Amino acid sequence: MSAPLAETLTQLRVGNQKFLIDFYQRSRHLFSRWAQRQHRLAPAQAHGLLQDTLLDFYDQVADGRITKMPDDLRAFIYGMAQQRLAAQVPAHVPLPAAEAGRRQRLLAQFNQLGADCQQVLTYFYFRGYHFEKMGGKMGFPNATVARLQKSACLRKLYELLR
């Protein structure tokens, strides 16, 4: 059984998403029932959550964060979905005014950065890309250049905030 799992991981790494599409089609109704029972999600929300979770799983496999197929993939995916839900701040809980204002100012300054700087900072801080992957996505020659670009972009953002 480990040979097919290893083959599946290899196929995912080279961009073949057939396994994930099949998994989604086989699991979406069961996942939807679980999400409705555990988290009171509507079926459409549950399907979206499953899609996002499978894309996160794919990204982790593609960039090397997952190197071994989990023994129980279904439980692993459900756990990832649960973490996604736990990490989200409920919509009915507003941020304190000071924090909301700080975030608005930061977002306005972030939007003043060039598109490349926005992309570099998004890849690093929000998608968790390591410098090698970020360099490959951005077309930098190596990880050191990606690290220097991130540093320069942070410096620009800091200067805009002053």
JSON list of C-alpha atoms in Angstrom, two decimals:
[
{"chain": "A", "resi": 1, "resn": "MET", "atom": "CA", "xyz": [0.00, 0.00, 0.00]},
{"chain": "A", "resi": 2, "resn": "SER", "atom": "CA", "xyz": [2.91, 2.41, 0.56]},
{"chain": "A", "resi": 3, "resn": "ALA", "atom": "CA", "xyz": [3.96, 2.19, -3.10]},
{"chain": "A", "resi": 4, "resn": "PRO", "atom": "CA", "xyz": [0.69, 3.76, -4.34]},
{"chain": "A", "resi": 5, "resn": "LEU", "atom": "CA", "xyz": [0.93, 6.45, -1.65]},
{"chain": "A", "resi": 6, "resn": "ALA", "atom": "CA", "xyz": [4.50, 7.26, -2.65]},
{"chain": "A", "resi": 7, "resn": "GLU", "atom": "CA", "xyz": [3.41, 7.37, -6.30]},
{"chain": "A", "resi": 8, "resn": "THR", "atom": "CA", "xyz": [0.53, 9.68, -5.39]},
{"chain": "A", "resi": 9, "resn": "LEU", "atom": "CA", "xyz": [2.90, 12.06, -3.61]},
{"chain": "A", "resi": 10, "resn": "THR", "atom": "CA", "xyz": [5.20, 12.06, -6.64]},
{"chain": "A", "resi": 11, "resn": "GLN", "atom": "CA", "xyz": [2.28, 12.79, -8.95]},
{"chain": "A", "resi": 12, "resn": "LEU", "atom": "CA", "xyz": [1.18, 15.69, -6.73]},
{"chain": "A", "resi": 13, "resn": "ARG", "atom": "CA", "xyz": [4.70, 17.14, -6.72]},
{"chain": "A", "resi": 14, "resn": "VAL", "atom": "CA", "xyz": [4.79, 17.27, -10.52]},
{"chain": "A", "resi": 15, "resn": "GLY", "atom": "CA", "xyz": [1.43, 19.03, -10.65]},
{"chain": "A", "resi": 16, "resn": "ASN", "atom": "CA", "xyz": [-0.99, 16.15, -11.31]},
{"chain": "A", "resi": 17, "resn": "GLN", "atom": "CA", "xyz": [-4.03, 17.00, -9.19]},
{"chain": "A", "resi": 18, "resn": "LYS", "atom": "CA", "xyz": [-6.22, 14.08, -10.31]},
{"chain": "A", "resi": 19, "resn": "PHE", "atom": "CA", "xyz": [-5.87, 12.39, -6.92]},
{"chain": "A", "resi": 20, "resn": "LEU", "atom": "CA", "xyz": [-7.12, 15.51, -5.10]},
{"chain": "A", "resi": 21, "resn": "ILE", "atom": "CA", "xyz": [-10.01, 15.98, -7.53]},
{"chain": "A", "resi": 22, "resn": "ASP", "atom": "CA", "xyz": [-11.05, 12.35, -7.04]},
{"chain": "A", "resi": 23, "resn": "PHE", "atom": "CA", "xyz": [-10.68, 12.71, -3.26]},
{"chain": "A", "resi": 24, "resn": "TYR", "atom": "CA", "xyz": [-12.86, 15.83, -3.32]},
{"chain": "A", "resi": 25, "resn": "GLN", "atom": "CA", "xyz": [-15.58, 14.16, -5.39]},
{"chain": "A", "resi": 26, "resn": "ARG", "atom": "CA", "xyz": [-15.60, 11.05, -3.19]},
{"chain": "A", "resi": 27, "resn": "SER", "atom": "CA", "xyz": [-15.49, 12.94, 0.12]},
{"chain": "A", "resi": 28, "resn": "ARG", "atom": "CA", "xyz": [-17.44, 16.16, -0.28]},
{"chain": "A", "resi": 29, "resn": "HIS", "atom": "CA", "xyz": [-20.82, 14.84, 0.90]},
{"chain": "A", "resi": 30, "resn": "LEU", "atom": "CA", "xyz": [-19.35, 13.09, 3.94]},
{"chain": "A", "resi": 31, "resn": "PHE", "atom": "CA", "xyz": [-17.22, 16.15, 4.69]},
{"chain": "A", "resi": 32, "resn": "SER", "atom": "CA", "xyz": [-20.28, 18.38, 4.33]},
{"chain": "A", "resi": 33, "resn": "ARG", "atom": "CA", "xyz": [-22.19, 16.32, 6.91]},
{"chain": "A", "resi": 34, "resn": "TRP", "atom": "CA", "xyz": [-19.21, 16.46, 9.29]},
{"chain": "A", "resi": 35, "resn": "ALA", "atom": "CA", "xyz": [-18.83, 20.24, 8.85]},
{"chain": "A", "resi": 36, "resn": "GLN", "atom": "CA", "xyz": [-22.53, 20.79, 9.40]},
{"chain": "A", "resi": 37, "resn": "ARG", "atom": "CA", "xyz": [-22.57, 18.68, 12.58]},
{"chain": "A", "resi": 38, "resn": "GLN", "atom": "CA", "xyz": [-19.31, 19.96, 14.04]},
{"chain": "A", "resi": 39, "resn": "HIS", "atom": "CA", "xyz": [-19.26, 23.60, 12.87]},
{"chain": "A", "resi": 40, "resn": "ARG", "atom": "CA", "xyz": [-22.77, 24.36, 11.62]},
{"chain": "A", "resi": 41, "resn": "LEU", "atom": "CA", "xyz": [-21.59, 25.11, 8.09]},
{"chain": "A", "resi": 42, "resn": "ALA", "atom": "CA", "xyz": [-23.96, 25.12, 5.12]},
{"chain": "A", "resi": 43, "resn": "PRO", "atom": "CA", "xyz": [-23.11, 22.58, 2.41]},
{"chain": "A", "resi": 44, "resn": "ALA", "atom": "CA", "xyz": [-21.75, 25.27, 0.07]},
{"chain": "A", "resi": 45, "resn": "GLN", "atom": "CA", "xyz": [-19.49, 26.62, 2.82]},
{"chain": "A", "resi": 46, "resn": "ALA", "atom": "CA", "xyz": [-18.30, 23.10, 3.64]},
{"chain": "A", "resi": 47, "resn": "HIS", "atom": "CA", "xyz": [-17.49, 22.38, 0.00]},
{"chain": "A", "resi": 48, "resn": "GLY", "atom": "CA", "xyz": [-15.49, 25.61, -0.19]},
{"chain": "A", "resi": 49, "resn": "LEU", "atom": "CA", "xyz": [-13.67, 24.73, 3.01]},
{"chain": "A", "resi": 50, "resn": "LEU", "atom": "CA", "xyz": [-12.78, 21.29, 1.64]},
{"chain": "A", "resi": 51, "resn": "GLN", "atom": "CA", "xyz": [-11.53, 22.83, -1.61]},
{"chain": "A", "resi": 52, "resn": "ASP", "atom": "CA", "xyz": [-9.37, 25.37, 0.24]},
{"chain": "A", "resi": 53, "resn": "THR", "atom": "CA", "xyz": [-8.02, 22.68, 2.56]},
{"chain": "A", "resi": 54, "resn": "LEU", "atom": "CA", "xyz": [-7.11, 20.41, -0.37]},
{"chain": "A", "resi": 55, "resn": "LEU", "atom": "CA", "xyz": [-5.34, 23.32, -2.07]},
{"chain": "A", "resi": 56, "resn": "ASP", "atom": "CA", "xyz": [-3.37, 23.94, 1.14]},
{"chain": "A", "resi": 57, "resn": "PHE", "atom": "CA", "xyz": [-2.46, 20.25, 1.24]},
{"chain": "A", "resi": 58, "resn": "TYR", "atom": "CA", "xyz": [-1.36, 20.41, -2.41]},
{"chain": "A", "resi": 59, "resn": "ASP", "atom": "CA", "xyz": [0.79, 23.51, -1.74]},
{"chain": "A", "resi": 60, "resn": "GLN", "atom": "CA", "xyz": [2.44, 21.81, 1.23]},
{"chain": "A", "resi": 61, "resn": "VAL", "atom": "CA", "xyz": [3.24, 18.74, -0.85]},
{"chain": "A", "resi": 62, "resn": "ALA", "atom": "CA", "xyz": [4.47, 20.81, -3.81]},
{"chain": "A", "resi": 63, "resn": "ASP", "atom": "CA", "xyz": [6.89, 22.91, -1.77]},
{"chain": "A", "resi": 64, "resn": "GLY", "atom": "CA", "xyz": [8.19, 20.05, 0.36]},
{"chain": "A", "resi": 65, "resn": "ARG", "atom": "CA", "xyz": [6.53, 20.74, 3.70]},
{"chain": "A", "resi": 66, "resn": "ILE", "atom": "CA", "xyz": [4.83, 17.33, 3.47]},
{"chain": "A", "resi": 67, "resn": "THR", "atom": "CA", "xyz": [7.29, 14.63, 2.48]},
{"chain": "A", "resi": 68, "resn": "LYS", "atom": "CA", "xyz": [5.33, 11.53, 3.52]},
{"chain": "A", "resi": 69, "resn": "MET", "atom": "CA", "xyz": [1.72, 10.71, 2.77]},
{"chain": "A", "resi": 70, "resn": "PRO", "atom": "CA", "xyz": [-0.30, 10.65, 6.01]},
{"chain": "A", "resi": 71, "resn": "ASP", "atom": "CA", "xyz": [-1.45, 7.18, 7.09]},
{"chain": "A", "resi": 72, "resn": "ASP", "atom": "CA", "xyz": [-5.06, 8.38, 7.34]},
{"chain": "A", "resi": 73, "resn": "LEU", "atom": "CA", "xyz": [-5.43, 11.08, 4.70]},
{"chain": "A", "resi": 74, "resn": "ARG", "atom": "CA", "xyz": [-9.09, 11.70, 5.51]},
{"chain": "A", "resi": 75, "resn": "ALA", "atom": "CA", "xyz": [-8.32, 12.40, 9.18]},
{"chain": "A", "resi": 76, "resn": "PHE", "atom": "CA", "xyz": [-5.36, 14.57, 8.17]},
{"chain": "A", "resi": 77, "resn": "ILE", "atom": "CA", "xyz": [-7.50, 16.69, 5.80]},
{"chain": "A", "resi": 78, "resn": "TYR", "atom": "CA", "xyz": [-10.27, 17.03, 8.40]},
{"chain": "A", "resi": 79, "resn": "GLY", "atom": "CA", "xyz": [-7.66, 18.16, 10.93]},
{"chain": "A", "resi": 80, "resn": "MET", "atom": "CA", "xyz": [-6.33, 20.75, 8.49]},
{"chain": "A", "resi": 81, "resn": "ALA", "atom": "CA", "xyz": [-9.90, 21.99, 7.92]},
{"chain": "A", "resi": 82, "resn": "GLN", "atom": "CA", "xyz": [-10.48, 22.22, 11.66]},
{"chain": "A", "resi": 83, "resn": "GLN", "atom": "CA", "xyz": [-7.28, 24.29, 12.02]},
{"chain": "A", "resi": 84, "resn": "ARG", "atom": "CA", "xyz": [-8.46, 26.61, 9.22]},
{"chain": "A", "resi": 85, "resn": "LEU", "atom": "CA", "xyz": [-11.74, 27.15, 11.03]},
{"chain": "A", "resi": 86, "resn": "ALA", "atom": "CA", "xyz": [-10.07, 27.68, 14.41]},
{"chain": "A", "resi": 87, "resn": "ALA", "atom": "CA", "xyz": [-7.67, 30.25, 12.96]},
{"chain": "A", "resi": 88, "resn": "GLN", "atom": "CA", "xyz": [-10.46, 32.43, 11.62]},
{"chain": "A", "resi": 89, "resn": "VAL", "atom": "CA", "xyz": [-11.87, 35.19, 13.79]},
{"chain": "A", "resi": 90, "resn": "PRO", "atom": "CA", "xyz": [-15.67, 34.86, 13.82]},
{"chain": "A", "resi": 91, "resn": "ALA", "atom": "CA", "xyz": [-17.39, 37.52, 11.75]},
{"chain": "A", "resi": 92, "resn": "HIS", "atom": "CA", "xyz": [-19.60, 38.62, 14.65]},
{"chain": "A", "resi": 93, "resn": "VAL", "atom": "CA", "xyz": [-16.63, 39.60, 16.86]},
{"chain": "A", "resi": 94, "resn": "PRO", "atom": "CA", "xyz": [-15.39, 43.03, 15.76]},
{"chain": "A", "resi": 95, "resn": "LEU", "atom": "CA", "xyz": [-11.79, 44.08, 16.28]},
{"chain": "A", "resi": 96, "resn": "PRO", "atom": "CA", "xyz": [-11.09, 46.74, 18.89]},
{"chain": "A", "resi": 97, "resn": "ALA", "atom": "CA", "xyz": [-11.13, 50.22, 17.34]},
{"chain": "A", "resi": 98, "resn": "ALA", "atom": "CA", "xyz": [-7.40, 50.83, 17.88]},
{"chain": "A", "resi": 99, "resn": "GLU", "atom": "CA", "xyz": [-6.47, 47.53, 16.21]},
{"chain": "A", "resi": 100, "resn": "ALA", "atom": "CA", "xyz": [-8.88, 48.09, 13.33]},
{"chain": "A", "resi": 101, "resn": "GLY", "atom": "CA", "xyz": [-7.40, 51.54, 12.73]},
{"chain": "A", "resi": 102, "resn": "ARG", "atom": "CA", "xyz": [-3.84, 50.22, 12.88]},
{"chain": "A", "resi": 103, "resn": "ARG", "atom": "CA", "xyz": [-4.68, 47.52, 10.35]},
{"chain": "A", "resi": 104, "resn": "GLN", "atom": "CA", "xyz": [-6.33, 50.03, 8.03]},
{"chain": "A", "resi": 105, "resn": "ARG", "atom": "CA", "xyz": [-3.25, 52.30, 8.12]},
{"chain": "A", "resi": 106, "resn": "LEU", "atom": "CA", "xyz": [-0.94, 49.34, 7.53]},
{"chain": "A", "resi": 107, "resn": "LEU", "atom": "CA", "xyz": [-3.06, 48.13, 4.62]},
{"chain": "A", "resi": 108, "resn": "ALA", "atom": "CA", "xyz": [-3.06, 51.61, 3.07]},
{"chain": "A", "resi": 109, "resn": "GLN", "atom": "CA", "xyz": [0.75, 51.76, 3.31]},
{"chain": "A", "resi": 110, "resn": "PHE", "atom": "CA", "xyz": [1.04, 48.20, 1.97]},
{"chain": "A", "resi": 111, "resn": "ASN", "atom": "CA", "xyz": [-1.06, 49.22, -1.06]},
{"chain": "A", "resi": 112, "resn": "GLN", "atom": "CA", "xyz": [1.44, 52.02, -1.78]},
{"chain": "A", "resi": 113, "resn": "LEU", "atom": "CA", "xyz": [4.21, 49.47, -2.29]},
{"chain": "A", "resi": 114, "resn": "GLY", "atom": "CA", "xyz": [4.92, 48.25, -5.78]},
{"chain": "A", "resi": 115, "resn": "ALA", "atom": "CA", "xyz": [3.31, 45.04, -7.03]},
{"chain": "A", "resi": 116, "resn": "ASP", "atom": "CA", "xyz": [6.57, 43.08, -6.66]},
{"chain": "A", "resi": 117, "resn": "CYS", "atom": "CA", "xyz": [7.01, 44.09, -3.03]},
{"chain": "A", "resi": 118, "resn": "GLN", "atom": "CA", "xyz": [3.40, 43.26, -2.28]},
{"chain": "A", "resi": 119, "resn": "GLN", "atom": "CA", "xyz": [3.85, 39.84, -3.88]},
{"chain": "A", "resi": 120, "resn": "VAL", "atom": "CA", "xyz": [7.12, 39.11, -2.03]},
{"chain": "A", "resi": 121, "resn": "LEU", "atom": "CA", "xyz": [5.64, 40.02, 1.35]},
{"chain": "A", "resi": 122, "resn": "THR", "atom": "CA", "xyz": [2.43, 38.10, 0.64]},
{"chain": "A", "resi": 123, "resn": "TYR", "atom": "CA", "xyz": [4.35, 34.97, -0.37]},
{"chain": "A", "resi": 124, "resn": "PHE", "atom": "CA", "xyz": [6.55, 35.11, 2.71]},
{"chain": "A", "resi": 125, "resn": "TYR", "atom": "CA", "xyz": [4.17, 36.21, 5.46]},
{"chain": "A", "resi": 126, "resn": "PHE", "atom": "CA", "xyz": [0.75, 35.00, 4.34]},
{"chain": "A", "resi": 127, "resn": "ARG", "atom": "CA", "xyz": [1.52, 31.90, 2.32]},
{"chain": "A", "resi": 128, "resn": "GLY", "atom": "CA", "xyz": [4.55, 30.78, 4.33]},
{"chain": "A", "resi": 129, "resn": "TYR", "atom": "CA", "xyz": [6.83, 30.28, 1.32]},
{"chain": "A", "resi": 130, "resn": "HIS", "atom": "CA", "xyz": [10.48, 29.68, 2.05]},
{"chain": "A", "resi": 131, "resn": "PHE", "atom": "CA", "xyz": [13.01, 31.78, 0.15]},
{"chain": "A", "resi": 132, "resn": "GLU", "atom": "CA", "xyz": [13.78, 29.08, -2.42]},
{"chain": "A", "resi": 133, "resn": "LYS", "atom": "CA", "xyz": [10.14, 28.73, -3.45]},
{"chain": "A", "resi": 134, "resn": "MET", "atom": "CA", "xyz": [9.57, 32.48, -3.35]},
{"chain": "A", "resi": 135, "resn": "GLY", "atom": "CA", "xyz": [12.63, 33.00, -5.54]},
{"chain": "A", "resi": 136, "resn": "GLY", "atom": "CA", "xyz": [11.36, 30.45, -8.03]},
{"chain": "A", "resi": 137, "resn": "LYS", "atom": "CA", "xyz": [7.88, 32.01, -8.16]},
{"chain": "A", "resi": 138, "resn": "MET", "atom": "CA", "xyz": [9.25, 35.54, -8.54]},
{"chain": "A", "resi": 139, "resn": "GLY", "atom": "CA", "xyz": [12.01, 34.62, -10.99]},
{"chain": "A", "resi": 140, "resn": "PHE", "atom": "CA", "xyz": [14.92, 35.48, -8.69]},
{"chain": "A", "resi": 141, "resn": "PRO", "atom": "CA", "xyz": [18.18, 33.64, -9.39]},
{"chain": "A", "resi": 142, "resn": "ASN", "atom": "CA", "xyz": [18.47, 32.19, -5.86]},
{"chain": "A", "resi": 143, "resn": "ALA", "atom": "CA", "xyz": [17.18, 32.26, -2.30]},
{"chain": "A", "resi": 144, "resn": "THR", "atom": "CA", "xyz": [19.63, 34.96, -1.23]},
{"chain": "A", "resi": 145, "resn": "VAL", "atom": "CA", "xyz": [18.18, 37.40, -3.74]},
{"chain": "A", "resi": 146, "resn": "ALA", "atom": "CA", "xyz": [14.68, 36.57, -2.49]},
{"chain": "A", "resi": 147, "resn": "ARG", "atom": "CA", "xyz": [15.79, 37.22, 1.10]},
{"chain": "A", "resi": 148, "resn": "LEU", "atom": "CA", "xyz": [17.34, 40.56, 0.12]},
{"chain": "A", "resi": 149, "resn": "GLN", "atom": "CA", "xyz": [14.20, 41.56, -1.78]},
{"chain": "A", "resi": 150, "resn": "LYS", "atom": "CA", "xyz": [12.02, 40.77, 1.22]},
{"chain": "A", "resi": 151, "resn": "SER", "atom": "CA", "xyz": [14.30, 42.83, 3.42]},
{"chain": "A", "resi": 152, "resn": "ALA", "atom": "CA", "xyz": [14.21, 45.76, 1.01]},
{"chain": "A", "resi": 153, "resn": "CYS", "atom": "CA", "xyz": [10.41, 45.59, 0.79]},
{"chain": "A", "resi": 154, "resn": "LEU", "atom": "CA", "xyz": [10.07, 45.57, 4.57]},
{"chain": "A", "resi": 155, "resn": "ARG", "atom": "CA", "xyz": [12.37, 48.59, 4.76]},
{"chain": "A", "resi": 156, "resn": "LYS", "atom": "CA", "xyz": [10.17, 50.44, 2.22]},
{"chain": "A", "resi": 157, "resn": "LEU", "atom": "CA", "xyz": [7.05, 49.58, 4.19]},
{"chain": "A", "resi": 158, "resn": "TYR", "atom": "CA", "xyz": [8.64, 50.75, 7.43]},
{"chain": "A", "resi": 159, "resn": "GLU", "atom": "CA", "xyz": [9.63, 54.07, 5.80]},
{"chain": "A", "resi": 160, "resn": "LEU", "atom": "CA", "xyz": [6.08, 54.58, 4.56]},
{"chain": "A", "resi": 161, "resn": "LEU", "atom": "CA", "xyz": [4.75, 54.04, 8.08]},
{"chain": "A", "resi": 162, "resn": "ARG", "atom": "CA", "xyz": [6.94, 56.78, 9.57]}
]
